[in-house]
Short mmCIF file of C-alpha atoms and ligand atoms in Angstrom, two decimals:
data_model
loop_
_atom_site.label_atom_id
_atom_site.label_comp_id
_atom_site.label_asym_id
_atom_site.label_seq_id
_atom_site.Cartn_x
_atom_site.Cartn_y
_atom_site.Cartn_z
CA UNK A 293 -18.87 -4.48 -9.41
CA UNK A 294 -16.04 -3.13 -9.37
CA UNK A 295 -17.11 0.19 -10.67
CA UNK A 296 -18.69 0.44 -7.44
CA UNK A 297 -15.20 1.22 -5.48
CA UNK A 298 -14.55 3.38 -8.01
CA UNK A 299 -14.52 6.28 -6.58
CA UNK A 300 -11.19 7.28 -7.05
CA UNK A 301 -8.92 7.21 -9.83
CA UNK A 302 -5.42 5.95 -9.71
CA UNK A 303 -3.00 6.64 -12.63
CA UNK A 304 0.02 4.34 -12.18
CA UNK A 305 2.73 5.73 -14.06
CA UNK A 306 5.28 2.85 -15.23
CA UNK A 307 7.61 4.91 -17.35
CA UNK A 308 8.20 6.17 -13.74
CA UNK A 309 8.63 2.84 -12.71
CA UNK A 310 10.83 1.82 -15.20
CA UNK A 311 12.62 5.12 -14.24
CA UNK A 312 13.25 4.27 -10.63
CA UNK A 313 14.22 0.39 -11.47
CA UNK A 314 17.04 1.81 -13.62
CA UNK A 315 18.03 4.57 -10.83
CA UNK A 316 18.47 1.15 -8.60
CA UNK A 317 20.38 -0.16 -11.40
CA UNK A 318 22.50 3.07 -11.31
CA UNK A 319 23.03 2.76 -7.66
CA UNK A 320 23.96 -0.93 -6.84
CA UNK A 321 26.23 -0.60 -10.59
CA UNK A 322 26.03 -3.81 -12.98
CA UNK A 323 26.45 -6.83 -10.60
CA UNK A 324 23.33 -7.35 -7.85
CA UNK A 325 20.48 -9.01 -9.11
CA UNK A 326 17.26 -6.62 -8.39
CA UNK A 327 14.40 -8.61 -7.09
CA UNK A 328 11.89 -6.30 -7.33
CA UNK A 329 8.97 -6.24 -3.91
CA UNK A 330 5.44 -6.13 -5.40
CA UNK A 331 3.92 -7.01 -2.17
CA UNK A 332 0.58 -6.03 -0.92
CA UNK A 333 -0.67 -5.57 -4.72
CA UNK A 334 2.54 -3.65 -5.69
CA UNK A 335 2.37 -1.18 -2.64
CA UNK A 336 -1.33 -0.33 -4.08
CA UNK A 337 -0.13 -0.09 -7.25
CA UNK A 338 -1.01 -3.30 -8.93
CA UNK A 339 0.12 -6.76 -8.88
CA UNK A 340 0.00 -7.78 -12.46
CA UNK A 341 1.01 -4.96 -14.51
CA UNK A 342 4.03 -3.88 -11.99
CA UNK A 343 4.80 -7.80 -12.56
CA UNK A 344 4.93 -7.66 -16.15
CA UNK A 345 7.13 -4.63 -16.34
CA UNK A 346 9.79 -5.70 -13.80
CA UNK A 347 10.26 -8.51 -15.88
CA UNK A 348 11.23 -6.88 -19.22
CA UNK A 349 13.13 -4.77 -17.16
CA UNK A 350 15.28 -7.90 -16.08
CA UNK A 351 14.48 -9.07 -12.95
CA UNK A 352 15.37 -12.51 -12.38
CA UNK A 353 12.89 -13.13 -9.44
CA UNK A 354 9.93 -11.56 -8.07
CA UNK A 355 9.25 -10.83 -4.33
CA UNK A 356 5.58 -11.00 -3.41
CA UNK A 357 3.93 -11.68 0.05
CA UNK A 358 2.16 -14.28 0.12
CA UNK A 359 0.79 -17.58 -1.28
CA UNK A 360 -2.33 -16.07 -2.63
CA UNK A 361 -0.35 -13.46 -4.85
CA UNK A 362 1.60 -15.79 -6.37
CA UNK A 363 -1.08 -17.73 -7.28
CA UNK A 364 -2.71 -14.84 -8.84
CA UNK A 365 0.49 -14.44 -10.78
CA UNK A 366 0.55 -17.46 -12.16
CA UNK A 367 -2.81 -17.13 -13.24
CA UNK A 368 -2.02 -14.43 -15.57
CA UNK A 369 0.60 -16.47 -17.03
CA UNK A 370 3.71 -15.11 -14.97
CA UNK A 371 5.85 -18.10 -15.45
CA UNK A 372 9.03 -16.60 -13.67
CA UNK A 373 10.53 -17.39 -10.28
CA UNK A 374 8.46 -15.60 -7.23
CA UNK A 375 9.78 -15.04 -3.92
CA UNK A 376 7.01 -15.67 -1.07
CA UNK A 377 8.84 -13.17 1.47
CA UNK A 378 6.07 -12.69 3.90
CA UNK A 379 6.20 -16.70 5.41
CA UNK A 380 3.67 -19.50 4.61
CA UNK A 381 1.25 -21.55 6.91
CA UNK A 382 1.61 -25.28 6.72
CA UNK A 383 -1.22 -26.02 5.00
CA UNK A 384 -0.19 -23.86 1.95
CA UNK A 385 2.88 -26.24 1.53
CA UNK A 386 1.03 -28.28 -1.34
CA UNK A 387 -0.05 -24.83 -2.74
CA UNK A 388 3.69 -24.08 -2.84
CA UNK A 389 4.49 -26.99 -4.80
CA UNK A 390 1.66 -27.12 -7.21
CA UNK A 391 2.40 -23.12 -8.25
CA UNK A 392 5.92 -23.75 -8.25
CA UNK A 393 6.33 -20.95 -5.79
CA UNK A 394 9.81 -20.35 -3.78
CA UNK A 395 9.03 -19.82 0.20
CA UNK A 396 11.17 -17.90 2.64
CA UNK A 397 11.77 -20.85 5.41
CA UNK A 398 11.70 -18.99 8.70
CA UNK A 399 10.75 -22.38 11.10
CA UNK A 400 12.09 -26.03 11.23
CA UNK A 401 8.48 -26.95 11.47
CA UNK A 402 7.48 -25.28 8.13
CA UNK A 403 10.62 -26.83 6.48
CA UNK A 404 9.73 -30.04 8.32
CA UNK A 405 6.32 -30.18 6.30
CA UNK A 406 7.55 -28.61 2.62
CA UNK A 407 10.14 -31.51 2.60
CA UNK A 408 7.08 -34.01 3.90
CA UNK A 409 5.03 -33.03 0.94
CA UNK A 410 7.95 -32.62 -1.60
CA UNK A 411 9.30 -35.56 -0.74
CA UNK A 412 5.95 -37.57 -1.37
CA UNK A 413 4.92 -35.76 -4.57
CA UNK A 414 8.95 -37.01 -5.51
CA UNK A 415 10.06 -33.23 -6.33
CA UNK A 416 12.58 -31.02 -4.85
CA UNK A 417 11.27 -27.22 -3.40
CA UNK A 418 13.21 -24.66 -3.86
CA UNK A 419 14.20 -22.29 -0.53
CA UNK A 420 15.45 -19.19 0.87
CA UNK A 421 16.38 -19.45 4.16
CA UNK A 422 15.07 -16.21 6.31
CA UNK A 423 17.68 -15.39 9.32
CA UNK A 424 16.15 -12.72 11.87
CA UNK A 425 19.26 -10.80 12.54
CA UNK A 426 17.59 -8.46 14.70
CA UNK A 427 14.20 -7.12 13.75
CA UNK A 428 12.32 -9.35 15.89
CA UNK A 429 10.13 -10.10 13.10
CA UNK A 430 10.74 -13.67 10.61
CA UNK A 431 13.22 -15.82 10.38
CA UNK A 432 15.46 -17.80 12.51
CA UNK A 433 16.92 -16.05 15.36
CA UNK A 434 20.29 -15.45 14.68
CA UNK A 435 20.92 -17.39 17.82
CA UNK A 436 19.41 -20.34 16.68
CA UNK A 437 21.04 -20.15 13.21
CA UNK A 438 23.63 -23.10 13.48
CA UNK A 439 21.68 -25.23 14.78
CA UNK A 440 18.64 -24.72 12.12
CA UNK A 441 21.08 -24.77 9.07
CA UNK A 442 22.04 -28.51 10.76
CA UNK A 443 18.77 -29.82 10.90
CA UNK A 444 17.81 -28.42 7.85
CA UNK A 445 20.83 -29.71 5.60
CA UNK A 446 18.90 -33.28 6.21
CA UNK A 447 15.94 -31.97 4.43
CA UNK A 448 16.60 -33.74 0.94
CA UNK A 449 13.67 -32.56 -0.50
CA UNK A 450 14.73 -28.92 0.27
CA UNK A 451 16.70 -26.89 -2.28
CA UNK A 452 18.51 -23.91 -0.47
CA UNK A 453 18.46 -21.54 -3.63
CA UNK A 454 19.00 -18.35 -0.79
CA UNK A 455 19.81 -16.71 2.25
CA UNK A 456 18.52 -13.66 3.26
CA UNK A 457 17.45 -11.10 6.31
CA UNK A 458 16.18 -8.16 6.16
CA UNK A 459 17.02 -4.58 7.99
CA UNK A 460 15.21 -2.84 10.42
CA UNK A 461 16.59 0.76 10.25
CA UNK A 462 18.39 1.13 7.30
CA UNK A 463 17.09 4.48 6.31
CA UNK A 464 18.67 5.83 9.05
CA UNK A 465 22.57 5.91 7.86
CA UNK A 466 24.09 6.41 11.17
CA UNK A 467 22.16 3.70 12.74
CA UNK A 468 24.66 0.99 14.39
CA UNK A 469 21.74 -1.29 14.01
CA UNK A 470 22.08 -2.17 10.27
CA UNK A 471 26.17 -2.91 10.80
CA UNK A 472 25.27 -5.02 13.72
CA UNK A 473 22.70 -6.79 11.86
CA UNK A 474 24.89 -7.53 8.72
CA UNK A 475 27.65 -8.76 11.12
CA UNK A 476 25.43 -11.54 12.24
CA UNK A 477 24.52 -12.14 8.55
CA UNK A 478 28.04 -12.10 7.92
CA UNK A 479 28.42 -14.89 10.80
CA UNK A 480 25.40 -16.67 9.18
CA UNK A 481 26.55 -16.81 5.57
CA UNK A 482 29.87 -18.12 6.89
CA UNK A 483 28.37 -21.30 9.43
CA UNK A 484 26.08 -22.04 5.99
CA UNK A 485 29.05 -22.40 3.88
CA UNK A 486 30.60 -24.36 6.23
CA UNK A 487 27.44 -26.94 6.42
CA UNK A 488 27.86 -27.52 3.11
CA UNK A 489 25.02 -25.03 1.43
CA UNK A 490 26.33 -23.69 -1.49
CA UNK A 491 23.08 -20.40 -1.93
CA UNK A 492 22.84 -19.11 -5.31
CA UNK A 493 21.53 -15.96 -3.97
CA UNK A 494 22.59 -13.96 -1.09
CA UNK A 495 20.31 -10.71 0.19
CA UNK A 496 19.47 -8.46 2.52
CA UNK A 497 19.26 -4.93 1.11
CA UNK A 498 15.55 -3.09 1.35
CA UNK A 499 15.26 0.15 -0.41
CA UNK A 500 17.13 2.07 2.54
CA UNK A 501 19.84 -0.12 2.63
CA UNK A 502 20.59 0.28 -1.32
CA UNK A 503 21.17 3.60 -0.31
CA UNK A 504 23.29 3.74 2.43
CA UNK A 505 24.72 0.46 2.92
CA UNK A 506 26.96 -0.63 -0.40
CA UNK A 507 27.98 -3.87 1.73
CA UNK A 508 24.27 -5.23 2.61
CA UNK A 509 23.84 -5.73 -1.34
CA UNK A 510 25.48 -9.16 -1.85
CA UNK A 511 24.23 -10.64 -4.88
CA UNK A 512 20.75 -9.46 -4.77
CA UNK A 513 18.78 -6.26 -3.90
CA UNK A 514 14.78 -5.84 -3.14
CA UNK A 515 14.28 -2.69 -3.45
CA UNK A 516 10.32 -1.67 -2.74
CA UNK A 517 9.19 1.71 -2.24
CA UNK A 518 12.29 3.40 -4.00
CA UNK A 519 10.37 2.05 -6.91
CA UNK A 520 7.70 3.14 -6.30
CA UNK A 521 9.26 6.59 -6.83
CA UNK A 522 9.67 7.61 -2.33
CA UNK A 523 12.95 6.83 -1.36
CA UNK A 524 13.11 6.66 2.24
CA UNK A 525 16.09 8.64 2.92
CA UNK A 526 17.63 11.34 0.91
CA UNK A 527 19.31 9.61 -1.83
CA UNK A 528 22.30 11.49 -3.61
CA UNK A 529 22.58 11.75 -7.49
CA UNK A 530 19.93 9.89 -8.04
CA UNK A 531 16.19 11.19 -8.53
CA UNK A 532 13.59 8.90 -7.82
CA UNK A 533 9.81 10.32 -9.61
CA UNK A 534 6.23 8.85 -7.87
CA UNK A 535 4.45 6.72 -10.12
CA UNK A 536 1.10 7.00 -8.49
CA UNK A 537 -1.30 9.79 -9.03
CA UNK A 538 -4.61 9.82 -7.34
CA UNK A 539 -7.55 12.01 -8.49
CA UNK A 540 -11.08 12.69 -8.03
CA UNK A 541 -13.79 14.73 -9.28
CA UNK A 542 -16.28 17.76 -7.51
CA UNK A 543 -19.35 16.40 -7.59
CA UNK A 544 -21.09 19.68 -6.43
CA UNK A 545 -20.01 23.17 -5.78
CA UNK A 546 -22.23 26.32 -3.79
CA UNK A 547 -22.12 29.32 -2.52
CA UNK A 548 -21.57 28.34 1.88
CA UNK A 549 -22.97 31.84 3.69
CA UNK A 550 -20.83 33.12 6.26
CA UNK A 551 -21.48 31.85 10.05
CA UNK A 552 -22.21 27.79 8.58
CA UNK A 553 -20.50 25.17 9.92
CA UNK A 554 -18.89 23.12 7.29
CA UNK A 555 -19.25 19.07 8.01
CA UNK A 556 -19.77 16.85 11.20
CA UNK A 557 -19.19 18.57 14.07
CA UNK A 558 -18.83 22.33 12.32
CA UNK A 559 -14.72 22.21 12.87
CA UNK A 560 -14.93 24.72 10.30
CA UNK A 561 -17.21 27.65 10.14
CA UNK A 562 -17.23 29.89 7.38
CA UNK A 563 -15.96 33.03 8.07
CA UNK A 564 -17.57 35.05 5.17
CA UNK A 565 -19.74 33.76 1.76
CA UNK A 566 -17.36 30.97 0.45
CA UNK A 567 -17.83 29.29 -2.12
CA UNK A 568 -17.31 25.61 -1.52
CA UNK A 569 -16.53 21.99 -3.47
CA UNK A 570 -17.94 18.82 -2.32
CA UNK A 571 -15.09 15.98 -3.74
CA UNK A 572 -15.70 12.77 -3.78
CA UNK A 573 -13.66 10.14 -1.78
CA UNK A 574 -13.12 9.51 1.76
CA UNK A 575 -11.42 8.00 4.51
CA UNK A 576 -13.27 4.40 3.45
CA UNK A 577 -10.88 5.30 0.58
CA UNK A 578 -7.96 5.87 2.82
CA UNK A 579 -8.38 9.68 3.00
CA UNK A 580 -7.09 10.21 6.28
CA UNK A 581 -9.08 11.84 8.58
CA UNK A 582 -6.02 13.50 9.84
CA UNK A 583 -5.91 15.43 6.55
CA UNK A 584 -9.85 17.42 8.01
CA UNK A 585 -8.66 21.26 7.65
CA UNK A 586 -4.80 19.92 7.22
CA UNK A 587 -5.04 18.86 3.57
CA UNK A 588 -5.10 20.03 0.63
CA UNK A 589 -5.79 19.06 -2.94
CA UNK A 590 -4.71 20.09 -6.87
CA UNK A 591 -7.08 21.43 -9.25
CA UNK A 592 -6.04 21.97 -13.35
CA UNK A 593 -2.93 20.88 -11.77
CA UNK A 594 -1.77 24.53 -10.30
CA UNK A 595 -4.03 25.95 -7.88
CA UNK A 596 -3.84 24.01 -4.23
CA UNK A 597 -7.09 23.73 -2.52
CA UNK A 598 -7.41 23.67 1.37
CA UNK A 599 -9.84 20.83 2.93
CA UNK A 600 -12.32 22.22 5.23
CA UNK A 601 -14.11 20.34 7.89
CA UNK A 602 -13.92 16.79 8.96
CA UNK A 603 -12.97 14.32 6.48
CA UNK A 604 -16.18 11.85 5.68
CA UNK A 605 -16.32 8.29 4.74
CA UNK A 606 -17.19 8.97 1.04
CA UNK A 607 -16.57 12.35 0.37
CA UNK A 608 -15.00 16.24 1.97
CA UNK A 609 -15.15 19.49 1.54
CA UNK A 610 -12.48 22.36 0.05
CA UNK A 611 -12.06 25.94 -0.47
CA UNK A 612 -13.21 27.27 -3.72
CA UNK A 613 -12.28 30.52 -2.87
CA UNK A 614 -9.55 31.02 -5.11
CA UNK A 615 -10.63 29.45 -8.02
CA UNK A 616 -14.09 30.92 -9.25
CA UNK A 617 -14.87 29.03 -12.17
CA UNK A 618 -13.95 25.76 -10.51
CA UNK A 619 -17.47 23.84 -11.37
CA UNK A 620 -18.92 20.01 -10.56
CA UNK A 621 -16.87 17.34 -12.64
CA UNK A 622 -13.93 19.34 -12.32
CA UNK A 623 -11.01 17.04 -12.05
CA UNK A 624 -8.78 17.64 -8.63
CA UNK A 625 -5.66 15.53 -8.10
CA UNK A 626 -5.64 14.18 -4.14
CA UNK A 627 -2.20 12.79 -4.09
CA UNK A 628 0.55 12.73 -6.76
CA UNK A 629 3.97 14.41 -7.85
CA UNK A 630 3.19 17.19 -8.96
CA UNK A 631 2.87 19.60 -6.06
CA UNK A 632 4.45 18.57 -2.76
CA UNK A 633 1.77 19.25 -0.33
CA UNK A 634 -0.07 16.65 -1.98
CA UNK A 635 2.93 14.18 -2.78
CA UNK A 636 3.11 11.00 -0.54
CA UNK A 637 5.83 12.47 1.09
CA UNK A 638 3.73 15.62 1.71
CA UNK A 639 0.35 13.81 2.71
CA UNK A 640 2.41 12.02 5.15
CA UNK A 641 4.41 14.94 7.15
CA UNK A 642 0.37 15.84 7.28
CA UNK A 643 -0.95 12.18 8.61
CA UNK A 644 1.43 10.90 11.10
CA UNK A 645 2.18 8.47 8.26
CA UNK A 646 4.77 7.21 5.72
CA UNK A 647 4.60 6.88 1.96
CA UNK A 648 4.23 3.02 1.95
CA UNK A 649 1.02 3.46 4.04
CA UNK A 650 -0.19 6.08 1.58
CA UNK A 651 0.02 4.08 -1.88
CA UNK A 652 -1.35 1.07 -0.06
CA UNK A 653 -4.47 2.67 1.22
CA UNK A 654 -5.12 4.66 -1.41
CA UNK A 655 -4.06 2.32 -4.02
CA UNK A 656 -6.39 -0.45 -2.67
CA UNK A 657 -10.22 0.74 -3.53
CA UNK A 658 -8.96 3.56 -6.56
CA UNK A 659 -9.53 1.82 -9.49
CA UNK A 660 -6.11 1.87 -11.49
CA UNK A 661 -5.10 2.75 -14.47
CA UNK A 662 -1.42 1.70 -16.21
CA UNK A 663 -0.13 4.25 -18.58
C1 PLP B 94 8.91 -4.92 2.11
C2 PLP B 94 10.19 -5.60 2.07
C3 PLP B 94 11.26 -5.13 1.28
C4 PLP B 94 11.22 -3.80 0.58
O1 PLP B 94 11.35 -2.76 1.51
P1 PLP B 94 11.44 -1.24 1.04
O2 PLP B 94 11.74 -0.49 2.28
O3 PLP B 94 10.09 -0.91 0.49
O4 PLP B 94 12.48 -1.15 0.01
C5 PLP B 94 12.38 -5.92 1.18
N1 PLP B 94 12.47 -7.09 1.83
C6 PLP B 94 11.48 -7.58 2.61
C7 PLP B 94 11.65 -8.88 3.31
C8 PLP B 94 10.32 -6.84 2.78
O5 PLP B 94 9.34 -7.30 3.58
#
């Protein structure tokens, strides 16, 4: 079956990977921990394997989104701590506990029920509690913060292991959003100490924010897509290398005469003899259909290719123009390092789009391979 989606190939680089984690290292110096975000299948990149490498590179803790991915980790035997940062429902609370899984708490009703189910299976769940500071989007509001660390101090079968928020606009360094944010986290960490919690681990810092912010880093880090090799804002003295590489293959290649349109709706017509490859792959495999006579794409890894026409669901068109013995089964690389008009970053001044939206789309039908 799963040949079937595999239409495109992606080639997930770790020694990139493992490059980037150590630039983070590099960056935040010896003392943060570096909780490492795999969420949404590693940003496209795979769960498992990305997994598996952060922890020989030393991450104490792994940040996933939700309930379902950690129980796929654990299925393949990932015994480590994992971080559920995107929230849970109620009814995953026994999930929770039976996976051994560590939830962000972002209500007093989801606490409420944890501790109701921990407290009747006799165990103890271990927390972080998730403070909205000012992105509007989980956690307590920072308004409501006293009163929630209160009620939730007479949770006994609670464990508050963390504390955490997270930063809307860090990227942007002259943004008086992310110092007014960490003010109120400031405020937050203080009224918790002052209930009596005693967190083990203290984080806010996304991959912008490891960059630009030294005081956001606290104790912990989660970096995600500077990882994945597309730091979000420039980042000095430190190079950051994709890991993911998406390619395809031309599955046919002729000889268009001139005056043809080229696709639906002829948004391209041929303005002499050209001769033209059919790749395969489309925007039911996240090739935007922003990228129709806007993209390009790499063949034998030097000569750039322009899309012509509308994008299709399964497969487009390019110019063979410049490369006459291009032939079907040819090899062309879609999106990857090694050109910039076809880097994430490229694809995305192209799309309307950003990097993270990229890796995720293409990432999620490409069948993967880990080298
Ligand atoms: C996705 C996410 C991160 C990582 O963000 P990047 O910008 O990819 O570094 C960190 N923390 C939380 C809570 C997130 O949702």
């Amino acid at each position: 079956m799963a040949d079937l989606f595999s239409i495109l190939k992606a080639t997930i680089d770790l020694l990139a990977f493992r490059h980037n984690f150590r630039e983070v290292r590099k960056i935040v110096g010896k003392k943060p921990a570096i909780l490492p975000i795999i969420k949404a299948d590693g940003y496209g990149h795979g769960l498992v394997p990305l997994a598996k490498e952060s922890l020989k590179l030393g991450a104490p803790m792994l940040g996933i989104g939700t309930v379902a991915e950690g129980i796929e980790l654990r299925h393949a035997k990932i015994a480590s701590p994992i971080l559920v940062i995107d929230g849970i429902f109620k009814d995953e609370a026994r999930e929770i506990l039976k996976h051994h899984l560590t939830p962000v708490i972002f209500s007093h009703d989801i606490a409420l029920e944890l501790n109701r189910i921990a407290g009747k299976a006799g165990k103890t769940v271990s927390v972080h509690l998730k403070f909205d500071t000012g992105m509007s989007r989980l956690g307590f509001l920072f308004g409501e913060s006293g009163k929630a660390l209160k009620k939730i101090r007479k949770l006994k079968n609670l464990h508050v292991e963390g504390v955490m928020t997270h930063l809307a606009s860090s990227p942007d360094s002259s943004s008086p959003q992310t110092e007014i944010q960490l003010a109120r986290f400031n405020k937050i960490i203080e009224m918790a100490r002052n209930e009596g919690f005693n967190p083990k681990w203290i984080h806010a810092a996304n991959s912008g924010a490891i960059i630009n912010f030294p005081s956001s880093r606290y104790n912990m880090v989660r970096p995600g897509i500077i990882l994945y090799g597309a730091p979000p804002c420039p980042a000095r003295g430190v190079a950051f290398k994709q890991v993911m590489t998406v390619s395809s293959r031309l599955i046919s290649v002729k000889n268009i005469p001139h005056g043809e349109g080229v696709g639906y709706n002829a948004t391209y017509v041929t303005p002499r003899t050209k001769k033209v490859g059919l790749v395969v792959g489309g925007y039911a495999h996240g090739v935007n259909r922003l990228l129709s006579n806007n993209g390009f794409v790499l063949w034998k890894k030097k000569s750039l290719l322009p899309m012509l026409g509308n994008i299709c669901m399964d497969n487009f068109m390019v110019d063979l123009s410049k490369v006459p013995t291009a032939k079907a089964g040819d090899e062309v690389i879609l999106m990857g390092p090694q050109n910039d008009k076809v880097s994430a970053k490229g694809w995305a001044d192209l799309t309307n789009s950003i990097p993270y939206e990229i890796f995720c789309s293409l990432g999620k039908s490409a069948k993967k391979v880990w080298k």
